[in-house]
mmCIF file of C-alpha atoms in Angstrom:
data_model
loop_
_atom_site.group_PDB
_atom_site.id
_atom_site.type_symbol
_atom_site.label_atom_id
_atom_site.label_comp_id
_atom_site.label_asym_id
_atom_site.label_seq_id
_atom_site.Cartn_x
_atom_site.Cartn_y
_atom_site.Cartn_z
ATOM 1 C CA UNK A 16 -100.447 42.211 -207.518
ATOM 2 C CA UNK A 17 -98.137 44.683 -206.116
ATOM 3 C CA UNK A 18 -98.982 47.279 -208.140
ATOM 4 C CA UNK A 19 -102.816 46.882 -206.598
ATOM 5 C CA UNK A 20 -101.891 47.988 -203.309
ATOM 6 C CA UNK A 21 -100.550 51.686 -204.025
ATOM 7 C CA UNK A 22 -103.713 52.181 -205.928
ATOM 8 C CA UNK A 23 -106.284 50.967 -203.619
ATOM 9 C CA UNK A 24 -104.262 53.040 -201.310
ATOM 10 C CA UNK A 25 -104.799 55.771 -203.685
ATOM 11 C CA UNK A 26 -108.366 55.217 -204.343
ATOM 12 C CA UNK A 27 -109.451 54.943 -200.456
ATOM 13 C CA UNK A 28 -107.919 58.146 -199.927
ATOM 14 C CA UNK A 29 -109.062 59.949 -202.527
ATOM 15 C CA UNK A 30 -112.425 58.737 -201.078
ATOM 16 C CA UNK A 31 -111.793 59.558 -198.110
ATOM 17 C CA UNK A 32 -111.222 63.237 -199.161
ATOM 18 C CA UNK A 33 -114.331 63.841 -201.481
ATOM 19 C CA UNK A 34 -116.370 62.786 -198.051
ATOM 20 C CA UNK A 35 -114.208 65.319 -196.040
ATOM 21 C CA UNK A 36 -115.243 67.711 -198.841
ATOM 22 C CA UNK A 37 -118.648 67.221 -199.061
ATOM 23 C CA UNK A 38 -119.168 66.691 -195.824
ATOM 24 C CA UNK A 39 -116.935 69.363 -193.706
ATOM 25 C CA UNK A 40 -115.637 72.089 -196.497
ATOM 26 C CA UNK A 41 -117.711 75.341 -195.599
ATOM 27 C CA UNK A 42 -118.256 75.910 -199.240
ATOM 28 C CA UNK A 43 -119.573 72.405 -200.307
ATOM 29 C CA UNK A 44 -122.287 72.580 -202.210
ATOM 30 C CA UNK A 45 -122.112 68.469 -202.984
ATOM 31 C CA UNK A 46 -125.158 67.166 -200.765
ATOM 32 C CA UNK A 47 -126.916 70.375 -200.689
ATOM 33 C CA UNK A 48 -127.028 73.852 -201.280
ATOM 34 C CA UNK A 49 -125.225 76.131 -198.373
ATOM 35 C CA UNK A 50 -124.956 80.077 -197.818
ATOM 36 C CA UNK A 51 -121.207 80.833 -197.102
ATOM 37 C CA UNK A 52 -121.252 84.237 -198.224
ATOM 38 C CA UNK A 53 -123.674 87.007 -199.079
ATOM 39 C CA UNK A 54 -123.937 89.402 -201.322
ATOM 40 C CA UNK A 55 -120.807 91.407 -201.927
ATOM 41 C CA UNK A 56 -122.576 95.154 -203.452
ATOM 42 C CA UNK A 57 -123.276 96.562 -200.429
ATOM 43 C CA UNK A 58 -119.952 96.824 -198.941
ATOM 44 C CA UNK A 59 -122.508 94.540 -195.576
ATOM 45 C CA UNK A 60 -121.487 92.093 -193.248
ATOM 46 C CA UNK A 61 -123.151 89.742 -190.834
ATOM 47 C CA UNK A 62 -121.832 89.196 -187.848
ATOM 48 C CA UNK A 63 -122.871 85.261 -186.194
ATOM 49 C CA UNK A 64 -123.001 83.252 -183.173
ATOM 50 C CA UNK A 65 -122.784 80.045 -182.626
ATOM 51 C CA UNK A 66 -122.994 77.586 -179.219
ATOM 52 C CA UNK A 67 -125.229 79.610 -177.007
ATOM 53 C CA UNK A 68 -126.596 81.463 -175.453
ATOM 54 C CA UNK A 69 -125.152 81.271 -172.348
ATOM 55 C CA UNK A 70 -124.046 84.221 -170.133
ATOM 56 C CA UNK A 71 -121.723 85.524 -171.677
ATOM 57 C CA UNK A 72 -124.579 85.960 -174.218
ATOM 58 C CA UNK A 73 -125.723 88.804 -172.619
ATOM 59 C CA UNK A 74 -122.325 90.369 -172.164
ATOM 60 C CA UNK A 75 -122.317 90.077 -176.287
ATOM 61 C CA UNK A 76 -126.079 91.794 -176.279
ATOM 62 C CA UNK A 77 -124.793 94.599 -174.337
ATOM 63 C CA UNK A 78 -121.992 95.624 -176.634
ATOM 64 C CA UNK A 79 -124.228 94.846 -179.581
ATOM 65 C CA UNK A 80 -126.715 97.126 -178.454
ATOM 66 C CA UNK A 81 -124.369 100.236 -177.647
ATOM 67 C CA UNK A 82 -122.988 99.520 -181.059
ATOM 68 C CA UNK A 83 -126.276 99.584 -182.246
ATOM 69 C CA UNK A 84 -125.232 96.391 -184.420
ATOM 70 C CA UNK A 85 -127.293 93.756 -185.529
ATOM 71 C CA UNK A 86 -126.231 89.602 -185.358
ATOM 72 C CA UNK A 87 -127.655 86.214 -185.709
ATOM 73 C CA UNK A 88 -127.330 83.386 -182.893
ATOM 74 C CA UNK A 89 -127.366 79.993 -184.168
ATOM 75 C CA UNK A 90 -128.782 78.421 -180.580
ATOM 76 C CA UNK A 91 -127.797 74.596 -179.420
ATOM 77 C CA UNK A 92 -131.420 73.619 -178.095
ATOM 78 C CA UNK A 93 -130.460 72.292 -174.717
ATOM 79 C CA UNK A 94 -129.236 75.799 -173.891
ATOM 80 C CA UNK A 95 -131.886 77.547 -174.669
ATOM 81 C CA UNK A 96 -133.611 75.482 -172.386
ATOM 82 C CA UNK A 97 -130.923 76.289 -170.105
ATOM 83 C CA UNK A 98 -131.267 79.910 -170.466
ATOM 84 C CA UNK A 99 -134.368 80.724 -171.810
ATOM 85 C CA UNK A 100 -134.895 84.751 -170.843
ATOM 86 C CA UNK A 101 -131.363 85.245 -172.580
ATOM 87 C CA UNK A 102 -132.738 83.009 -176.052
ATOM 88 C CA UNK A 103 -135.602 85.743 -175.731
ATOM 89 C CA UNK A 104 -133.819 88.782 -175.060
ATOM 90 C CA UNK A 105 -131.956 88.198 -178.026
ATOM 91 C CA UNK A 106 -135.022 87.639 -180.397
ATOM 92 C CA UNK A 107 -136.693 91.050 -177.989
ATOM 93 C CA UNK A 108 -133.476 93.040 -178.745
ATOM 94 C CA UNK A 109 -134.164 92.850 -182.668
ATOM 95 C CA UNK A 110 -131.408 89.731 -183.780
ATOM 96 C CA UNK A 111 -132.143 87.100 -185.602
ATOM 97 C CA UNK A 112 -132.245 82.917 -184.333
ATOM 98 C CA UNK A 113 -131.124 80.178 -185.819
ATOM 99 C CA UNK A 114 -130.694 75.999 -185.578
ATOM 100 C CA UNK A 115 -127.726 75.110 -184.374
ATOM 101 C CA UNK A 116 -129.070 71.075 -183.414
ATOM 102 C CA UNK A 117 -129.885 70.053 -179.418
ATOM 103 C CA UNK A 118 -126.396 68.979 -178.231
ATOM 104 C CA UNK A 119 -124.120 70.150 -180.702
ATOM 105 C CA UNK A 120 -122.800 66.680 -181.985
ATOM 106 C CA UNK A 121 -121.161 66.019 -185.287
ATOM 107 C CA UNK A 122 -123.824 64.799 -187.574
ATOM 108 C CA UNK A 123 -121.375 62.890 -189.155
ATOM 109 C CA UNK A 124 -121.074 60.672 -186.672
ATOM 110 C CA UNK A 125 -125.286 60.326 -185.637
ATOM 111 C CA UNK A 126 -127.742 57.941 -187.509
ATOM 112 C CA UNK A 127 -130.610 59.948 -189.717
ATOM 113 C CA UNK A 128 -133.239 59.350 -187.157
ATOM 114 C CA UNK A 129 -131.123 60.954 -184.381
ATOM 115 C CA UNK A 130 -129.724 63.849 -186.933
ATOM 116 C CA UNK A 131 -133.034 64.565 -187.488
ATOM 117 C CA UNK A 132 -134.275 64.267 -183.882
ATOM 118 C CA UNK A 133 -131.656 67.206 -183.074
ATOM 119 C CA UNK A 134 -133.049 69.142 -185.917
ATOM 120 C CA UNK A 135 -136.190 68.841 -184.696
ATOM 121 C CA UNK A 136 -136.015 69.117 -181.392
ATOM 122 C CA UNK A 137 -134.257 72.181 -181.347
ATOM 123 C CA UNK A 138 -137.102 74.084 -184.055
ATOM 124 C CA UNK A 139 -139.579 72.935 -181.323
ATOM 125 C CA UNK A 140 -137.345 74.518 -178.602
ATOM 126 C CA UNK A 141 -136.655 77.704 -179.776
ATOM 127 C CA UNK A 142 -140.527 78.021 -181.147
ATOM 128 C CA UNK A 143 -141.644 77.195 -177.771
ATOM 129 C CA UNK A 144 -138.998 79.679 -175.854
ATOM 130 C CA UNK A 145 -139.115 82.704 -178.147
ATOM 131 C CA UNK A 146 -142.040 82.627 -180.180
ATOM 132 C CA UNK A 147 -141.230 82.320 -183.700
ATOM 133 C CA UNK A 148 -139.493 79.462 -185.914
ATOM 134 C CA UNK A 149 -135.712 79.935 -186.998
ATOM 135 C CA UNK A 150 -135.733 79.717 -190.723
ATOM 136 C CA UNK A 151 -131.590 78.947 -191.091
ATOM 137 C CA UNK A 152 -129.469 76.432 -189.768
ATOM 138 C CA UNK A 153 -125.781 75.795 -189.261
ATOM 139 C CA UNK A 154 -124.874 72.512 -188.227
ATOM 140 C CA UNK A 155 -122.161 71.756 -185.816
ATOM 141 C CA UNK A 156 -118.535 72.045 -187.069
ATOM 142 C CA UNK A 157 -119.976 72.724 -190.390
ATOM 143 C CA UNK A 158 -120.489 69.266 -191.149
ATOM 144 C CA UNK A 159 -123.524 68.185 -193.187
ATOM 145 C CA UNK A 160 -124.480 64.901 -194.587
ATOM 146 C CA UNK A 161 -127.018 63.719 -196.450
ATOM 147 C CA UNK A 162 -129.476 63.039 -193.360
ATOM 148 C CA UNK A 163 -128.944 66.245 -192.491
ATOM 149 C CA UNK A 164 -130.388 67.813 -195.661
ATOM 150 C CA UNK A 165 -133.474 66.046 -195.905
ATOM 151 C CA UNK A 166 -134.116 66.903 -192.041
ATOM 152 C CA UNK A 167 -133.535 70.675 -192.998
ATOM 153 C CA UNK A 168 -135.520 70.398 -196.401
ATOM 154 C CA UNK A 169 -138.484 68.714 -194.400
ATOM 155 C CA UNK A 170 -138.289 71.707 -192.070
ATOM 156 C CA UNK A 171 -137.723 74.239 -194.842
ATOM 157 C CA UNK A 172 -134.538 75.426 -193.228
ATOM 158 C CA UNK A 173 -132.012 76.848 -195.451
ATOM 159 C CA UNK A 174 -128.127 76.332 -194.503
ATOM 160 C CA UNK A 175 -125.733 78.988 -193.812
ATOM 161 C CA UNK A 176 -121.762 78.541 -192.838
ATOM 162 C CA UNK A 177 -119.515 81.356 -192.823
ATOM 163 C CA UNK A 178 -116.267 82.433 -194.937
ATOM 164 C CA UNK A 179 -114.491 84.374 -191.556
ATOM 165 C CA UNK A 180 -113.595 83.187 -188.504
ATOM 166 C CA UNK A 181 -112.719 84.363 -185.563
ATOM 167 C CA UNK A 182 -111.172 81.511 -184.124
ATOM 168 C CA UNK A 183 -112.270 82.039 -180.747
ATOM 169 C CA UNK A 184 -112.514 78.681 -179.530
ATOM 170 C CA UNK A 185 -108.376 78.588 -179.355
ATOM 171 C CA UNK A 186 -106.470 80.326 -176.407
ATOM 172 C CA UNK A 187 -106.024 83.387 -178.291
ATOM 173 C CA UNK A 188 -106.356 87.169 -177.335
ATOM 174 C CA UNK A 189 -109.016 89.613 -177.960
ATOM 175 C CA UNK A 190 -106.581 91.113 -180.087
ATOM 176 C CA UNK A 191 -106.035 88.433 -181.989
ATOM 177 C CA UNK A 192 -109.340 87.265 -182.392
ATOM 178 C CA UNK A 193 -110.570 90.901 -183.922
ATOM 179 C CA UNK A 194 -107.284 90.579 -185.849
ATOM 180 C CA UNK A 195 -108.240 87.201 -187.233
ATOM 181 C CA UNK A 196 -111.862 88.849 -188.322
ATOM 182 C CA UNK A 197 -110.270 91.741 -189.532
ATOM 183 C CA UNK A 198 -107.642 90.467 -191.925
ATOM 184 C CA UNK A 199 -110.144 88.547 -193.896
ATOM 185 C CA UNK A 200 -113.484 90.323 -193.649
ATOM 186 C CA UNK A 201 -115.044 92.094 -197.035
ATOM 187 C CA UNK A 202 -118.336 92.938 -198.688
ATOM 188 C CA UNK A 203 -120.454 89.738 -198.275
ATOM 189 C CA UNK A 204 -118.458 88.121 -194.932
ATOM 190 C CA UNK A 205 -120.387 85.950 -192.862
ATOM 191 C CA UNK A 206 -118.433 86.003 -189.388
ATOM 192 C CA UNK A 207 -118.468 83.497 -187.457
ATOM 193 C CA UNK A 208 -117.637 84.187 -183.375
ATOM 194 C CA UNK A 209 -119.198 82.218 -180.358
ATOM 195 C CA UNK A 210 -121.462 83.304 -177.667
ATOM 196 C CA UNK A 211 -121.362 79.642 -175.658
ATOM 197 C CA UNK A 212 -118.837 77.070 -175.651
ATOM 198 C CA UNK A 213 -120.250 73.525 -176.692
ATOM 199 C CA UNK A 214 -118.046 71.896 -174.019
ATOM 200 C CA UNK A 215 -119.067 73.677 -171.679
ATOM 201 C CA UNK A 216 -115.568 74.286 -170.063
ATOM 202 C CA UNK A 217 -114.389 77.739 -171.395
ATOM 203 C CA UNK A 218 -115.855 81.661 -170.828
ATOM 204 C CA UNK A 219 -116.447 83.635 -174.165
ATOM 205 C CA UNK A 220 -114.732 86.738 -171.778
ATOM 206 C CA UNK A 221 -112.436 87.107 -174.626
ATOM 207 C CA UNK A 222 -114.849 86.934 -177.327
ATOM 208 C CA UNK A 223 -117.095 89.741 -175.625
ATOM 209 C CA UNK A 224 -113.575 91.777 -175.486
ATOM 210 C CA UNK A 225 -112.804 91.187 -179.662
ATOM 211 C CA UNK A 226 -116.291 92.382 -180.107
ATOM 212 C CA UNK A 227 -116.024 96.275 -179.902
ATOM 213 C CA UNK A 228 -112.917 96.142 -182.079
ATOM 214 C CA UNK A 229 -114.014 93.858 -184.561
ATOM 215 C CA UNK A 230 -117.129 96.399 -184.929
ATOM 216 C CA UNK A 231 -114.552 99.217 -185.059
ATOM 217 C CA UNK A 232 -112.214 97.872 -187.685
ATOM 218 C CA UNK A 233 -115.240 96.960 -189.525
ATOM 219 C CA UNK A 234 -116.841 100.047 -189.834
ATOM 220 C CA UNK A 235 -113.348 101.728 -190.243
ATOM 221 C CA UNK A 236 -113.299 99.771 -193.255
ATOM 222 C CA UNK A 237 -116.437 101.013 -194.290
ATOM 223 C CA UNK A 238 -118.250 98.131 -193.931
ATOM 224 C CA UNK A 239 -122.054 98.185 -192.048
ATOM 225 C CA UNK A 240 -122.846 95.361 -190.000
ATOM 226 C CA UNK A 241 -125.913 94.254 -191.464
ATOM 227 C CA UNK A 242 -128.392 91.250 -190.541
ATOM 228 C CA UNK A 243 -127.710 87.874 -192.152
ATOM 229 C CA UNK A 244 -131.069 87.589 -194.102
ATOM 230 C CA UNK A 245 -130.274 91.173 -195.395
ATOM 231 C CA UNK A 246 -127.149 90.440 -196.674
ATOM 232 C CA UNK A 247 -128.259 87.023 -198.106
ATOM 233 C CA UNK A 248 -131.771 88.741 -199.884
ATOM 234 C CA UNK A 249 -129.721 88.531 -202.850
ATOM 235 C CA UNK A 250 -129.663 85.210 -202.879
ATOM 236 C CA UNK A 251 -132.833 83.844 -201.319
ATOM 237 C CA UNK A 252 -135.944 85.177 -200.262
ATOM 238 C CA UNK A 253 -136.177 82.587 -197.646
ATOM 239 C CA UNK A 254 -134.143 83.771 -194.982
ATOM 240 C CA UNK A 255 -136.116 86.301 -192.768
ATOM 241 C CA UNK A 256 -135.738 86.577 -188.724
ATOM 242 C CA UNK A 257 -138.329 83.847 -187.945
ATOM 243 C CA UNK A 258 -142.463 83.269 -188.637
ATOM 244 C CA UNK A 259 -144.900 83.680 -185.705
ATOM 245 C CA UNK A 260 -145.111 80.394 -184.110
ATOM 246 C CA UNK A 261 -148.733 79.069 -183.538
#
């Protein structure tokens, strides 16, 4: 009887990890098939993101725009009803949209019928506010479970995470934040960075700041900034900026 307790110690956490895996690791492909990366022959990367828009968005567009540099924005629904002339500036200023649920909770954590509410919710959102239907998702934190996959089959919404972060949601510079992007980036990166702050309590000043040298060092490098469903053609044919609402 001793000897039971070490391994049903053993076993639970060994359980416990393959759910963290399948469930939060950015490369999991156990419940369903995610985009991390694209394709890595073009010396391309995509620049994403995530939480807005808020605006700060805007403060993101502008530098995007006199960097002539494309990105996608992965919008949380309730802020686009929040701010919906920034949600359409960005579609009008030639990025691409994407789900990013209603109110950014961990699915992990929701039942099925309100996972797929968010879902939802948020397609009908953005359709309404910008005109056209995202066709990718990234779910909050990265996490996906299995409720989550059959609410972005059912919506023919294809899941994309990211394999370089900026880590811009810590206290960190500008500096560091471009130096976090740049140490890691190569042909294929999807970047992730963060136009809006789920919380709600914290500016993306420094975020708008990394920008222009993240863009810099990029190109530097000799690597174009190219839109997500570009760099991802490879791999699906699925992924284009949106289809006309109607």
């Amino acid at each position: 009887m001793r000897l039971g307790l070490p391994i049903l110690a053993t076993g639970s956490l060994a359980m416990a990890a393959s759910v963290y895996y399948a469930t939060a690791a950015v490369r999991s492909q156990w419940l369903g098939r995610t985009y991390w990366r694209g394709r890595t022959d073009t010396k391309s990367v995509a620049l994403t993101f995530d939480d807005g828009p808020s605006p700060d968005t805007e403060r993101i567009l502008d530098v995007l725009g006199a960097q002539k540099a494309s990105a996608t924005f992965f919008m949380v629904g309730r802020e686009v009803e929040s701010f919906p002339g920034i949600a359409q500036r960005v579609l009008a200023e030639g990025h691409e949209v994407g789900n990013h649920s209603y109110s950014h909770p961990s699915y992990l954590f929701q039942r099925a019928a309100e996972t797929h509410a968010q879902i939802r919710r948020t397609q009908s959102v953005i359709a309404k506010t910008i005109g056209v239907s995202p066709q990718m998702a990234r779910p909050p934190y990265g996490v996906r479970t299995p409720a989550y996959f059959r609410a972005t089959r059912a919506l023919d919404l294809q899941t994309v995470q990211w394999d370089v972060a900026g880590f811009d949601w810590k206290q960190i510079t500008p500096r560091q934040i471009a130096d976090n992007v740049l140490r890691r980036a190569q042909p294929g990166s999807i970047i992730l960075l963060h136009d809006g702050d789920s919380a709600e309590k914290n500016t993306r000043k420094n975020t708008v700041e990394a920008l222009p040298l993240i863009i810099k060092g990029l190109r530097d490098r000799n690597l174009q900034i190219a839109p997500l469903s570009q760099l991802l053609s490879e791999k699906t044919d699925k992924l284009t900026k949106g289809k006309a609402h109607s």
